[in-house]
């Protein structure tokens, strides 16, 4: 066991512990350099962490006097060294020289380190001057310190020419573990390496514990070694290195920072790594970003020790579970609607159910704000936190929910993620970047190509954000050719990336609708007055003000007509409309039903109405138009956006000039004056949606798009 046995009288025994993993040539050079050292009483233990490059056989053959502990698995640096230290303790060693296999020692390196510890019992850890291998005068480390904010161990003199100041001994808060001389006091009072670190930060952690326990860490410049960093880990930017540094930095912060210091450190961690992630994505370093996200995920899931992933390779393990690439298996869809607007509950449920009928496994994740039904054959996850009335609180809740989406995706491992209604791009873009970095394919359903809000920010700032979103996702689905054209022209999106799919109908809801008379009783409406219906969320882009102006004209010809406004205001209040109604003396001709209208009650509103009015100023597609036509109701709508693709003027509805109260009023009066026309248009509208629109067709077209995005045997992590 002992090597180069010289006169050892009076010298403490030193165990040189080397942990090796696939460092065949470097390890040989290191062991050869140890043969030349002058310290009289030392022995060497090599712990081979299941190398595949013949390192263990080389040690057995070329260095038979060295004790080899050949492990059956890769234990990492922390546990590997602990195995060596435990073996050295069994033999009665006084000191433990932990040495990296990618180092070469000078003949007299050990004596100054032992002397530093022997001359001052408070010195529990001593380290040498580390020079860069292959360069005669360049320093790798002359001691170091733990940065108070980042918590990284920093080297004094890193990559600088050697000079006088690096020849002075000093006490430090950190010394690189490529070469340590540890005393028994360090082991007894501070403990050995914390094994969950596996690799990286285990040295910083033990340094911090040594100082906390009352020991000193001393830089000893009289001792010199040479180091070739990152031989076995692939370098600082290798995905494996990125993974362990991210994960273990957070673990170190948790163990050694508290209160305000922890908060400040975490803020720095977040800002720095977000900037680094964006930079790497711009540089095309997707594997590094992938590794970063996996490191974060494993930390928050409490997975430590060796990574449960093949970092940087084409094979992945997600959540510690091995993932293979089966030739045939059930595809998985994660359908996520962050805002989960009430009007989209039924379409989402029908899409989830219809895609499940196509043989897919479906998880439907949506908001808790509105009542939901579990789609047949699919899993319902009320994932998103309910939206509040306060915009700041809403943004915070939305951001937290989007982070939960990442965790849900990693747990469920879908082949593709179908996302719709991304309403907060500064939050959505980082989430999409993370999902893309993790290898997920994303299909985005754009109900609105860009914001319909008339505000300056929505019209001038939001498009830039949407441009980024459309670049990040793998495919974009729209419900109208109008929306598709705008995407292609305004955002210069590839034609192959954008697909128009058929929207399903609402005929199944109309089958159980009450009769006209029953509906009016249910809603407390007179049976003998004409009823106009404005239905759905009340947005500025929907032109309710235009309809109220038109109603003043309608009243002149039909004084008993009633306008029912059924829906919830969106990002503005109803007070302006109330003033308009009062000014036009329409109080007795209008009625507002505020808030979310469940679908069972919505059926009563449609059944009770004579005409459904859609006075939209801007729209890409109208689900309300589809609903009204499914109930066989005549529709008067603005000829704007995708409306003319659904409603053919004079055939299954009436189209009027947008933002024109006079034209809208004339269209309404035309239907109230001619009951036969209204009946004919209503019948044709019902026939149109029954024959041409169905959720099975929607699902079939979506699945075709999903498979095109996934391609061949692609499997998302």
C-alpha positions as CSV (number, residue, x, y, z in Angstrom):
1,X,0.0,0.0,0.0
2,X,2.8,2.5,0.9
3,X,4.7,4.0,-2.0
4,X,8.3,5.3,-2.2
5,X,9.0,4.3,1.3
6,X,11.7,6.7,2.7
7,X,12.7,7.6,6.2
8,X,9.2,8.4,7.5
9,X,10.1,8.9,11.1
10,X,8.4,12.0,12.5
11,X,6.2,12.6,9.4
12,X,2.4,12.3,9.6
13,X,1.0,9.7,7.3
14,X,-0.8,11.2,4.3
15,X,-3.4,9.3,2.2
16,X,-3.6,10.6,-1.4
17,X,-7.1,10.1,-2.6
18,X,-7.9,10.3,-6.3
19,X,-11.4,10.0,-7.7
20,X,-11.4,9.1,-11.4
21,X,-14.0,8.8,-14.1
22,X,-12.9,8.2,-17.7
23,X,-9.6,10.1,-17.3
24,X,-7.3,7.3,-18.5
25,X,-4.4,9.4,-19.9
26,X,-4.6,12.2,-17.3
27,X,-4.8,9.8,-14.5
28,X,-1.6,8.0,-15.7
29,X,0.2,11.3,-15.8
30,X,-0.9,12.2,-12.4
31,X,0.2,8.9,-10.9
32,X,3.5,9.1,-12.6
33,X,4.1,12.6,-11.1
34,X,3.3,11.1,-7.6
35,X,6.1,8.7,-8.0
36,X,8.6,11.6,-8.0
37,X,7.4,13.3,-4.7
38,X,9.8,13.6,-1.8
39,X,7.4,13.3,1.1
40,X,8.4,10.1,3.0
41,X,5.1,8.7,4.3
42,X,2.2,8.6,2.0
43,X,0.1,6.1,0.2
44,X,-2.3,6.4,-2.7
45,X,-5.9,5.3,-3.1
46,X,-7.6,5.5,-6.5
47,X,-11.4,5.4,-6.6
48,X,-12.6,4.5,-10.1
49,X,-16.2,5.6,-10.6
50,X,-17.1,2.8,-13.1
51,X,-15.0,4.3,-16.0
52,X,-15.5,2.9,-19.4
53,X,-12.1,3.9,-20.9
54,X,-10.0,1.2,-19.2
55,X,-8.7,3.5,-16.4
56,X,-9.1,0.8,-13.7
57,X,-7.2,-1.8,-15.8
58,X,-4.5,0.7,-16.4
59,X,-4.0,1.3,-12.7
60,X,-4.0,-2.5,-11.9
61,X,-1.4,-3.1,-14.6
62,X,0.9,-0.1,-14.4
63,X,0.6,0.8,-10.8
64,X,0.1,-2.4,-8.8
65,X,1.3,-0.9,-5.5
66,X,-1.6,1.6,-5.5
67,X,-4.9,0.6,-3.9
68,X,-7.7,0.6,-6.4
69,X,-11.3,0.8,-5.4
70,X,-13.2,0.0,-8.6
71,X,-16.8,1.0,-8.1
72,X,-19.7,-0.5,-10.0
73,X,-21.4,2.9,-10.6
74,X,-20.4,6.5,-10.9
75,X,-20.7,7.9,-7.4
76,X,-19.6,11.4,-8.4
77,X,-16.9,13.5,-6.8
78,X,-18.5,14.0,-3.4
79,X,-19.3,10.3,-2.6
80,X,-16.2,9.1,-4.4
81,X,-13.9,11.1,-2.2
82,X,-15.9,10.1,0.9
83,X,-15.3,6.4,0.0
84,X,-11.6,7.2,-0.3
85,X,-11.5,9.1,3.0
86,X,-13.3,6.3,4.8
87,X,-10.8,3.8,3.5
88,X,-7.9,6.1,4.5
89,X,-9.4,6.4,8.0
90,X,-9.4,2.6,8.3
91,X,-5.7,2.6,7.7
92,X,-4.9,5.2,10.3
93,X,-3.9,8.1,8.0
94,X,-3.3,11.5,9.6
95,X,-4.1,13.7,6.6
96,X,-6.0,13.3,3.4
97,X,-4.7,14.8,0.2
98,X,-7.6,14.9,-2.2
99,X,-6.2,15.2,-5.7
100,X,-7.9,15.5,-9.1
101,X,-6.7,13.1,-11.8
102,X,-6.2,16.0,-14.2
103,X,-3.3,17.4,-12.0
104,X,0.4,16.9,-12.0
105,X,2.3,17.5,-8.8
106,X,5.8,18.8,-8.2
107,X,8.1,16.6,-6.1
108,X,8.0,18.8,-3.0
109,X,4.3,19.8,-3.1
110,X,3.2,17.8,0.0
111,X,5.7,19.0,2.7
112,X,4.6,22.6,2.8
113,X,0.9,21.6,3.0
114,X,1.6,19.3,5.9
115,X,3.8,21.9,7.6
116,X,1.0,24.5,7.4
117,X,-1.4,22.2,9.2
118,X,1.1,20.9,11.7
119,X,2.3,24.4,12.7
120,X,-1.2,25.7,13.3
121,X,-3.8,23.3,14.6
122,X,-6.6,25.7,13.6
123,X,-5.7,25.1,9.9
124,X,-7.9,22.2,8.9
125,X,-7.5,22.6,5.1
126,X,-4.5,23.7,3.1
127,X,-4.2,24.1,-0.6
128,X,-1.3,24.8,-3.0
129,X,-0.6,27.3,-5.8
130,X,-2.3,25.8,-8.8
131,X,-0.7,26.6,-12.2
132,X,-2.2,26.1,-15.6
133,X,-0.8,22.9,-17.2
134,X,1.1,23.5,-20.4
135,X,2.0,27.1,-19.5
136,X,5.1,28.0,-17.6
137,X,3.9,31.1,-15.7
138,X,0.1,31.3,-15.7
139,X,-1.9,30.8,-12.4
140,X,-5.1,28.8,-12.2
141,X,-5.7,29.5,-8.5
142,X,-3.8,31.2,-5.7
143,X,-6.4,30.6,-3.0
144,X,-9.9,32.0,-3.3
145,X,-13.1,33.2,-1.7
146,X,-16.9,32.5,-1.9
147,X,-18.7,35.3,-3.6
148,X,-21.2,36.7,-1.1
149,X,-23.9,37.1,-3.8
150,X,-23.4,34.4,-6.4
151,X,-22.1,31.9,-3.9
152,X,-19.6,30.6,-6.5
153,X,-16.0,29.9,-5.4
154,X,-13.7,32.4,-7.0
155,X,-10.0,32.0,-7.5
156,X,-7.4,34.6,-6.8
157,X,-5.1,35.1,-9.7
158,X,-7.2,33.1,-12.1
159,X,-5.6,32.9,-15.6
160,X,-3.1,35.7,-14.6
161,X,0.7,35.6,-14.9
162,X,2.4,34.5,-11.7
163,X,3.6,37.5,-9.6
164,X,4.9,38.3,-6.1
165,X,1.5,38.7,-4.4
166,X,0.7,35.1,-5.3
167,X,3.8,33.9,-3.4
168,X,2.4,35.1,0.0
169,X,0.4,32.7,2.2
170,X,-3.0,33.8,3.3
171,X,-6.2,32.5,4.9
172,X,-9.1,32.1,2.5
173,X,-12.8,31.2,2.5
174,X,-12.4,28.8,-0.5
175,X,-9.7,26.7,-2.1
176,X,-10.3,24.7,-5.3
177,X,-10.6,21.0,-4.5
178,X,-8.3,19.9,-7.3
179,X,-5.8,19.6,-4.5
180,X,-6.7,19.7,-0.8
181,X,-4.9,18.6,2.3
182,X,-7.6,17.9,4.9
183,X,-6.8,17.2,8.6
184,X,-8.7,14.8,10.8
185,X,-10.1,17.8,12.7
186,X,-11.9,18.9,9.5
187,X,-13.5,15.5,9.1
188,X,-14.4,15.2,12.8
189,X,-15.8,18.7,13.3
190,X,-17.0,19.7,9.8
191,X,-17.8,16.4,8.3
192,X,-17.1,14.9,4.9
193,X,-18.5,16.0,1.5
194,X,-22.3,16.4,1.3
195,X,-23.0,13.6,-1.2
196,X,-26.3,15.0,-2.8
197,X,-24.1,17.6,-4.6
198,X,-22.5,14.7,-6.6
199,X,-20.4,17.1,-8.6
200,X,-19.7,20.8,-8.2
201,X,-20.3,23.0,-5.1
202,X,-19.4,20.1,-2.8
203,X,-16.0,21.8,-2.2
204,X,-17.6,25.2,-1.6
205,X,-20.0,23.6,0.8
206,X,-17.3,21.9,2.8
207,X,-15.2,25.1,2.9
208,X,-18.2,26.9,4.3
209,X,-18.7,24.2,7.0
210,X,-15.1,24.2,8.0
211,X,-15.1,28.0,8.6
212,X,-18.4,27.7,10.4
213,X,-17.0,25.0,12.7
214,X,-14.0,27.2,13.6
215,X,-11.3,25.9,11.3
216,X,-9.1,27.9,8.9
217,X,-8.4,27.4,5.2
218,X,-4.9,28.3,4.2
219,X,-3.3,29.0,0.8
220,X,0.3,27.7,0.8
221,X,2.2,29.1,-2.2
222,X,5.4,27.0,-1.5
223,X,3.4,24.0,-2.6
224,X,2.8,23.9,-6.4
225,X,0.9,21.7,-8.7
226,X,-0.4,21.9,-12.3
227,X,-4.0,21.5,-13.4
228,X,-5.8,20.8,-16.7
229,X,-9.4,21.8,-15.7
230,X,-12.6,19.9,-16.7
231,X,-11.0,16.8,-18.2
232,X,-13.9,14.5,-17.3
233,X,-16.8,17.0,-17.3
234,X,-16.3,18.4,-20.8
235,X,-15.7,22.1,-19.8
236,X,-17.7,24.9,-18.2
237,X,-20.3,25.0,-21.0
238,X,-20.8,21.4,-21.4
239,X,-24.5,20.6,-20.7
240,X,-23.5,18.3,-17.8
241,X,-21.5,21.0,-16.1
242,X,-24.4,23.5,-16.6
243,X,-26.9,21.1,-15.1
244,X,-24.9,20.5,-11.9
245,X,-23.9,24.1,-11.4
246,X,-27.4,25.3,-11.6
247,X,-28.9,22.6,-9.4
248,X,-26.1,22.7,-6.8
249,X,-25.9,26.5,-6.6
250,X,-29.5,26.5,-5.4
251,X,-28.7,23.7,-3.0
252,X,-25.8,25.7,-1.6
253,X,-27.9,28.8,-1.2
254,X,-30.5,26.8,0.7
255,X,-27.8,25.4,3.1
256,X,-25.8,28.5,3.7
257,X,-27.9,31.6,3.1
258,X,-30.9,32.8,5.1
259,X,-33.2,35.8,5.5
260,X,-32.4,38.9,3.4
261,X,-29.1,37.4,2.2
262,X,-30.9,34.4,0.7
263,X,-33.5,36.7,-1.0
264,X,-30.8,38.9,-2.5
265,X,-28.8,35.9,-3.7
266,X,-31.9,34.3,-5.3
267,X,-32.8,37.5,-7.1
268,X,-29.2,37.6,-8.5
269,X,-29.5,34.0,-9.4
270,X,-32.7,34.6,-11.3
271,X,-31.6,37.6,-13.2
272,X,-28.2,36.2,-14.1
273,X,-29.5,32.9,-15.3
274,X,-32.4,34.3,-17.3
275,X,-30.0,36.6,-19.1
276,X,-27.7,33.6,-19.7
277,X,-30.6,31.5,-21.0
278,X,-31.6,34.2,-23.5
279,X,-28.0,34.6,-24.7
280,X,-27.6,30.9,-25.2
281,X,-30.9,30.6,-27.1
282,X,-29.7,33.5,-29.4
283,X,-26.4,31.6,-29.9
284,X,-28.2,28.4,-30.7
285,X,-27.0,26.6,-27.5
286,X,-30.3,24.8,-26.9
287,X,-28.5,21.9,-25.2
288,X,-27.1,24.2,-22.5
289,X,-30.6,25.7,-21.9
290,X,-32.1,22.3,-21.8
291,X,-29.6,21.3,-19.1
292,X,-30.2,24.5,-17.2
293,X,-34.0,23.8,-17.1
294,X,-33.4,20.2,-16.0
295,X,-31.2,21.4,-13.2
296,X,-33.9,23.8,-12.0
297,X,-36.5,21.1,-12.3
298,X,-34.5,18.5,-10.3
299,X,-33.7,21.0,-7.6
300,X,-37.4,22.0,-7.1
301,X,-38.4,18.3,-7.3
302,X,-35.8,17.4,-4.7
303,X,-33.8,15.1,-7.0
304,X,-30.1,15.2,-6.2
305,X,-27.0,12.9,-6.4
306,X,-26.4,11.8,-10.0
307,X,-28.6,13.3,-12.6
308,X,-31.6,11.2,-13.7
309,X,-31.0,12.4,-17.3
310,X,-28.6,11.8,-20.1
311,X,-27.6,15.4,-20.1
312,X,-26.7,16.7,-23.6
313,X,-27.4,13.4,-25.3
314,X,-30.3,12.4,-27.6
315,X,-31.7,10.1,-24.9
316,X,-33.4,11.6,-21.9
317,X,-34.8,10.5,-18.6
318,X,-37.5,12.7,-17.3
319,X,-38.3,12.9,-13.6
320,X,-35.8,10.1,-12.9
321,X,-37.9,7.7,-15.1
322,X,-36.2,6.2,-18.1
323,X,-37.9,7.3,-21.3
324,X,-37.6,5.1,-24.4
325,X,-38.6,5.7,-27.9
326,X,-41.3,3.2,-28.6
327,X,-42.3,2.5,-32.2
328,X,-46.0,2.5,-31.4
329,X,-47.7,4.0,-28.4
330,X,-50.6,6.2,-27.5
331,X,-49.9,9.8,-28.3
332,X,-50.3,12.4,-25.6
333,X,-51.7,15.9,-25.8
334,X,-51.6,18.6,-23.2
335,X,-54.3,21.1,-24.0
336,X,-53.7,24.3,-21.9
337,X,-55.9,27.4,-21.9
338,X,-54.3,29.8,-19.3
339,X,-57.1,32.3,-19.2
340,X,-59.9,29.7,-19.7
341,X,-62.5,32.3,-20.8
342,X,-66.0,31.1,-20.1
343,X,-66.9,31.2,-23.8
344,X,-64.1,28.8,-24.6
345,X,-65.0,26.2,-22.0
346,X,-67.3,24.2,-24.3
347,X,-65.0,24.4,-27.4
348,X,-62.0,23.2,-25.3
349,X,-64.0,20.4,-23.8
350,X,-65.2,19.3,-27.2
351,X,-61.7,19.4,-28.7
352,X,-60.3,17.4,-25.7
353,X,-63.1,14.8,-26.1
354,X,-62.8,14.6,-29.9
355,X,-59.0,14.3,-29.9
356,X,-59.4,11.5,-27.2
357,X,-61.8,9.8,-29.6
358,X,-58.9,9.8,-32.2
359,X,-57.0,7.5,-29.8
360,X,-54.9,10.2,-28.0
361,X,-54.3,10.5,-24.3
362,X,-55.5,14.1,-23.4
363,X,-54.9,16.3,-20.4
364,X,-57.0,19.5,-20.4
365,X,-55.5,22.1,-18.1
366,X,-57.5,25.3,-17.6
367,X,-58.7,28.0,-15.2
368,X,-60.5,27.4,-11.9
369,X,-62.5,30.6,-12.5
370,X,-65.5,29.0,-14.3
371,X,-67.5,25.8,-13.9
372,X,-65.9,23.0,-15.9
373,X,-67.0,19.6,-17.2
374,X,-64.6,16.7,-17.5
375,X,-64.3,15.9,-21.2
376,X,-65.1,12.2,-21.9
377,X,-61.9,10.2,-22.3
378,X,-59.7,13.1,-21.2
379,X,-58.2,14.2,-17.8
380,X,-59.3,17.6,-16.5
381,X,-56.7,19.6,-14.5
382,X,-58.0,22.8,-12.9
383,X,-54.5,24.1,-13.1
384,X,-54.6,27.8,-13.6
385,X,-55.4,30.1,-10.7
386,X,-58.6,32.2,-11.0
387,X,-58.2,35.7,-12.5
388,X,-58.8,38.6,-10.1
389,X,-60.0,42.1,-10.7
390,X,-56.6,43.6,-9.8
391,X,-54.2,43.6,-12.8
392,X,-51.0,43.2,-10.7
393,X,-52.5,40.3,-8.7
394,X,-53.7,38.8,-12.0
395,X,-50.3,39.0,-13.5
396,X,-48.6,37.4,-10.5
397,X,-51.2,34.6,-10.4
398,X,-50.9,34.1,-14.1
399,X,-47.1,33.8,-13.9
400,X,-47.2,31.3,-11.1
401,X,-49.8,29.2,-13.1
402,X,-47.6,29.3,-16.1
403,X,-44.7,28.0,-14.1
404,X,-47.0,25.2,-12.9
405,X,-47.6,24.4,-16.5
406,X,-43.9,23.6,-17.0
407,X,-44.1,21.2,-14.0
408,X,-47.3,19.6,-15.4
409,X,-45.6,19.2,-18.8
410,X,-42.6,17.5,-17.3
411,X,-44.8,15.2,-15.3
412,X,-47.1,14.2,-18.1
413,X,-44.5,14.2,-20.9
414,X,-46.9,15.0,-23.8
415,X,-45.9,14.6,-27.4
416,X,-47.2,18.1,-28.1
417,X,-48.6,21.0,-26.0
418,X,-51.6,22.8,-27.4
419,X,-51.7,26.3,-25.9
420,X,-54.2,29.1,-26.5
421,X,-54.9,32.5,-25.1
422,X,-51.4,33.7,-24.2
423,X,-52.4,37.1,-22.8
424,X,-49.3,38.2,-20.9
425,X,-46.4,38.0,-23.4
426,X,-43.6,39.1,-21.0
427,X,-44.5,36.0,-18.9
428,X,-45.5,33.8,-21.8
429,X,-42.3,34.2,-23.8
430,X,-39.9,32.9,-21.1
431,X,-42.3,30.0,-20.4
432,X,-42.3,29.1,-24.1
433,X,-38.5,29.4,-24.1
434,X,-38.3,27.0,-21.2
435,X,-40.7,24.5,-22.8
436,X,-38.8,24.6,-26.1
437,X,-35.5,24.2,-24.3
438,X,-37.0,21.1,-22.6
439,X,-37.7,19.7,-26.1
440,X,-41.5,20.1,-26.2
441,X,-43.3,20.8,-29.4
442,X,-45.9,23.5,-29.1
443,X,-49.1,24.1,-31.2
444,X,-50.6,27.5,-30.6
445,X,-54.2,28.3,-31.2
446,X,-54.5,32.0,-32.0
447,X,-58.1,33.1,-31.3
448,X,-56.9,36.6,-31.9
449,X,-53.8,37.1,-34.1
450,X,-53.0,40.2,-32.1
451,X,-54.7,42.1,-29.3
452,X,-58.0,43.6,-30.2
453,X,-57.7,46.2,-27.4
454,X,-57.6,49.7,-29.0
455,X,-55.1,51.0,-26.5
456,X,-51.7,52.3,-27.6
457,X,-49.7,49.6,-25.8
458,X,-51.9,46.8,-27.4
459,X,-51.6,48.3,-30.9
460,X,-47.9,49.4,-30.9
461,X,-46.0,47.2,-28.3
462,X,-48.0,44.0,-28.2
463,X,-47.4,43.0,-31.9
464,X,-43.6,42.8,-31.2
465,X,-44.3,40.3,-28.4
466,X,-46.6,38.3,-30.5
467,X,-44.0,38.2,-33.3
468,X,-41.7,36.5,-30.8
469,X,-44.4,34.0,-29.7
470,X,-45.2,33.1,-33.3
471,X,-41.5,32.5,-34.0
472,X,-41.2,30.2,-30.9
473,X,-44.1,27.9,-31.4
474,X,-44.0,25.0,-33.9
475,X,-47.4,25.6,-35.4
476,X,-50.3,28.1,-35.3
477,X,-54.0,27.3,-35.7
478,X,-56.6,29.9,-36.6
479,X,-60.3,29.6,-37.4
480,X,-60.6,32.0,-40.4
481,X,-58.8,32.6,-43.6
482,X,-58.8,36.3,-42.6
483,X,-56.7,35.5,-39.5
484,X,-54.4,33.3,-41.6
485,X,-53.7,36.0,-44.1
486,X,-52.9,38.5,-41.4
487,X,-50.4,36.1,-39.9
488,X,-48.7,35.5,-43.2
489,X,-48.6,39.2,-44.2
490,X,-48.2,41.1,-41.0
491,X,-45.9,38.7,-39.2
492,X,-44.2,37.0,-42.2
493,X,-44.9,33.5,-40.9
494,X,-44.2,30.5,-43.0
495,X,-47.3,29.2,-44.8
496,X,-46.6,25.7,-43.7
497,X,-46.6,26.8,-40.0
498,X,-50.1,28.3,-40.1
499,X,-53.2,26.2,-40.6
500,X,-56.9,27.2,-40.7
501,X,-59.0,24.6,-39.1
502,X,-62.8,24.2,-39.0
503,X,-64.5,25.4,-35.8
504,X,-67.1,23.0,-34.4
505,X,-70.8,23.8,-34.0
506,X,-73.0,24.0,-30.9
507,X,-76.0,22.0,-32.2
508,X,-75.8,19.6,-29.2
509,X,-76.5,22.5,-26.9
510,X,-79.5,23.6,-28.9
511,X,-81.2,20.1,-28.7
512,X,-82.2,20.6,-25.1
513,X,-83.0,24.3,-25.4
514,X,-86.4,25.4,-24.1
515,X,-89.1,26.7,-26.5
516,X,-89.3,30.4,-27.3
517,X,-92.2,30.8,-24.8
518,X,-90.6,28.7,-22.1
519,X,-87.4,30.7,-22.5
520,X,-89.1,34.0,-22.1
521,X,-90.9,32.9,-19.0
522,X,-87.6,31.6,-17.6
523,X,-85.9,35.0,-18.3
524,X,-88.9,37.0,-17.3
525,X,-89.4,38.5,-20.8
526,X,-92.7,39.4,-22.3
527,X,-93.9,37.0,-24.9
528,X,-95.2,39.5,-27.4
529,X,-92.2,41.9,-27.8
530,X,-89.4,41.6,-30.3
531,X,-86.1,40.5,-28.6
532,X,-82.6,41.4,-29.9
533,X,-79.7,39.6,-28.3
534,X,-76.1,40.8,-27.9
535,X,-74.3,37.8,-26.3
536,X,-70.7,37.2,-25.0
537,X,-67.9,39.1,-23.3
538,X,-68.3,42.8,-23.7
539,X,-65.1,44.2,-25.3
540,X,-64.5,47.5,-26.9
541,X,-63.8,45.8,-30.2
542,X,-67.3,44.3,-30.2
543,X,-69.0,47.5,-30.9
544,X,-71.8,47.5,-28.3
545,X,-71.9,51.3,-28.4
546,X,-72.7,51.1,-32.2
547,X,-75.6,48.7,-31.4
548,X,-77.0,51.0,-28.7
549,X,-77.0,53.9,-31.2
550,X,-78.6,51.6,-33.8
551,X,-81.2,50.6,-31.1
552,X,-82.4,54.2,-31.0
553,X,-83.2,54.0,-34.7
554,X,-84.9,50.6,-34.3
555,X,-87.1,51.9,-31.5
556,X,-88.6,54.5,-33.9
557,X,-90.0,51.8,-36.0
558,X,-90.4,49.1,-33.3
559,X,-91.0,50.9,-30.0
560,X,-91.6,47.6,-28.1
561,X,-88.2,46.0,-29.2
562,X,-86.0,44.9,-26.3
563,X,-82.2,44.6,-26.5
564,X,-80.8,42.0,-24.2
565,X,-77.1,42.5,-23.4
566,X,-75.8,39.3,-21.9
567,X,-72.2,39.0,-20.8
568,X,-69.3,40.1,-18.8
569,X,-67.3,43.3,-19.4
570,X,-63.7,42.8,-20.3
571,X,-61.0,45.4,-19.2
572,X,-63.6,48.2,-18.9
573,X,-66.8,48.8,-17.1
574,X,-70.4,49.2,-18.2
575,X,-70.9,52.7,-16.9
576,X,-70.2,54.3,-20.3
577,X,-72.9,52.2,-21.9
578,X,-75.4,53.0,-19.1
579,X,-74.8,56.7,-19.8
580,X,-75.3,56.2,-23.5
581,X,-78.6,54.2,-22.9
582,X,-79.9,56.9,-20.5
583,X,-79.0,59.7,-23.0
584,X,-80.9,58.0,-25.8
585,X,-83.8,57.2,-23.4
586,X,-83.5,53.5,-24.0
587,X,-83.9,52.4,-20.4
588,X,-87.1,50.6,-21.2
589,X,-85.7,49.0,-24.3
590,X,-82.5,47.5,-22.9
591,X,-81.6,45.0,-20.3
592,X,-78.1,44.0,-19.1
593,X,-77.5,40.5,-17.8
594,X,-74.0,40.9,-16.3
595,X,-71.4,38.2,-15.6
596,X,-70.7,34.7,-16.9
597,X,-73.7,33.0,-18.5
598,X,-73.4,29.2,-18.2
599,X,-74.2,27.2,-21.3
600,X,-77.4,25.8,-20.0
601,X,-78.7,29.3,-19.3
602,X,-77.2,30.6,-22.6
603,X,-79.6,28.3,-24.4
604,X,-82.5,30.1,-22.9
605,X,-81.2,33.5,-24.2
606,X,-80.8,32.2,-27.7
607,X,-84.2,30.5,-27.6
608,X,-85.9,33.7,-26.4
609,X,-84.4,35.9,-29.0
610,X,-85.7,36.9,-32.4
611,X,-82.5,38.3,-33.8
612,X,-78.9,38.0,-32.7
613,X,-76.8,41.1,-33.4
614,X,-73.0,41.1,-33.8
615,X,-72.0,44.8,-34.3
616,X,-68.2,44.0,-34.2
617,X,-65.6,46.5,-35.1
618,X,-62.7,44.0,-35.2
619,X,-62.8,40.2,-35.0
620,X,-61.0,37.2,-36.4
621,X,-63.7,34.6,-35.8
622,X,-67.0,34.7,-33.8
623,X,-68.0,31.7,-31.7
624,X,-71.1,33.6,-30.8
625,X,-72.1,33.7,-34.5
626,X,-71.6,29.9,-34.6
627,X,-73.7,29.5,-31.4
628,X,-76.5,31.7,-32.8
629,X,-76.5,29.7,-36.1
630,X,-76.5,26.4,-34.2
631,X,-79.7,27.6,-32.5
632,X,-81.2,28.4,-35.9
633,X,-81.3,32.2,-35.2
634,X,-81.1,34.9,-37.9
635,X,-77.9,37.0,-37.4
636,X,-77.2,40.6,-38.3
637,X,-73.4,41.1,-38.2
638,X,-70.7,43.5,-39.3
639,X,-68.9,42.4,-42.5
640,X,-65.6,42.4,-40.7
641,X,-62.7,39.9,-40.2
642,X,-63.7,36.3,-40.5
643,X,-67.5,36.9,-40.3
644,X,-68.1,36.9,-44.1
645,X,-66.5,33.4,-44.3
646,X,-69.3,32.1,-42.1
647,X,-72.3,34.3,-42.9
648,X,-73.3,34.8,-46.5
649,X,-75.4,38.0,-46.9
650,X,-79.0,37.3,-47.7
651,X,-78.5,33.5,-47.6
652,X,-77.9,32.6,-44.0
653,X,-77.7,36.0,-42.3
654,X,-77.4,39.7,-43.0
655,X,-74.1,41.6,-43.2
656,X,-73.8,45.3,-42.7
657,X,-71.0,47.9,-42.8
658,X,-69.0,47.9,-39.6
659,X,-69.2,51.0,-37.2
660,X,-72.4,52.2,-39.0
661,X,-75.4,52.5,-36.6
662,X,-77.7,53.4,-39.5
663,X,-76.9,50.4,-41.6
664,X,-77.0,48.2,-38.5
665,X,-80.5,49.6,-37.5
666,X,-81.8,49.0,-41.1
667,X,-80.6,45.4,-41.0
668,X,-82.3,44.7,-37.7
669,X,-85.5,46.4,-38.9
670,X,-85.5,44.4,-42.1
671,X,-85.6,41.1,-40.1
672,X,-88.2,42.5,-37.6
673,X,-90.4,43.6,-40.5
674,X,-90.1,40.4,-42.5
675,X,-90.7,37.3,-40.3
676,X,-90.5,35.0,-43.3
677,X,-87.0,36.3,-44.1
678,X,-85.9,35.8,-40.5
679,X,-87.2,32.3,-40.5
680,X,-85.5,31.5,-43.8
681,X,-82.2,32.9,-42.7
682,X,-82.4,31.1,-39.4
683,X,-83.2,27.8,-41.1
684,X,-80.3,28.2,-43.5
685,X,-77.9,29.2,-40.8
686,X,-78.7,26.0,-38.8
687,X,-78.3,24.0,-42.0
688,X,-74.9,25.6,-42.7
689,X,-73.3,24.7,-39.4
690,X,-74.9,21.3,-39.2
691,X,-73.6,20.3,-42.6
692,X,-70.2,22.0,-42.6
693,X,-68.9,22.2,-39.0
694,X,-68.3,19.6,-36.4
695,X,-65.9,19.0,-33.5
696,X,-64.9,15.6,-35.0
697,X,-63.7,17.5,-38.1
698,X,-62.0,20.0,-35.9
699,X,-60.2,17.2,-34.0
700,X,-59.2,15.4,-37.2
701,X,-57.6,18.6,-38.7
702,X,-55.9,19.4,-35.4
703,X,-54.5,15.8,-35.1
704,X,-53.2,16.1,-38.7
705,X,-51.4,19.2,-37.7
706,X,-50.0,17.7,-34.4
707,X,-48.6,14.7,-36.3
708,X,-47.0,17.0,-38.9
709,X,-45.3,18.9,-36.1
710,X,-44.2,15.8,-34.2
711,X,-43.0,14.0,-37.3
712,X,-41.9,10.4,-37.7
713,X,-40.7,8.9,-34.5
714,X,-40.1,12.1,-32.6
715,X,-40.6,11.9,-28.9
716,X,-40.6,14.9,-26.7
717,X,-38.9,14.9,-23.3
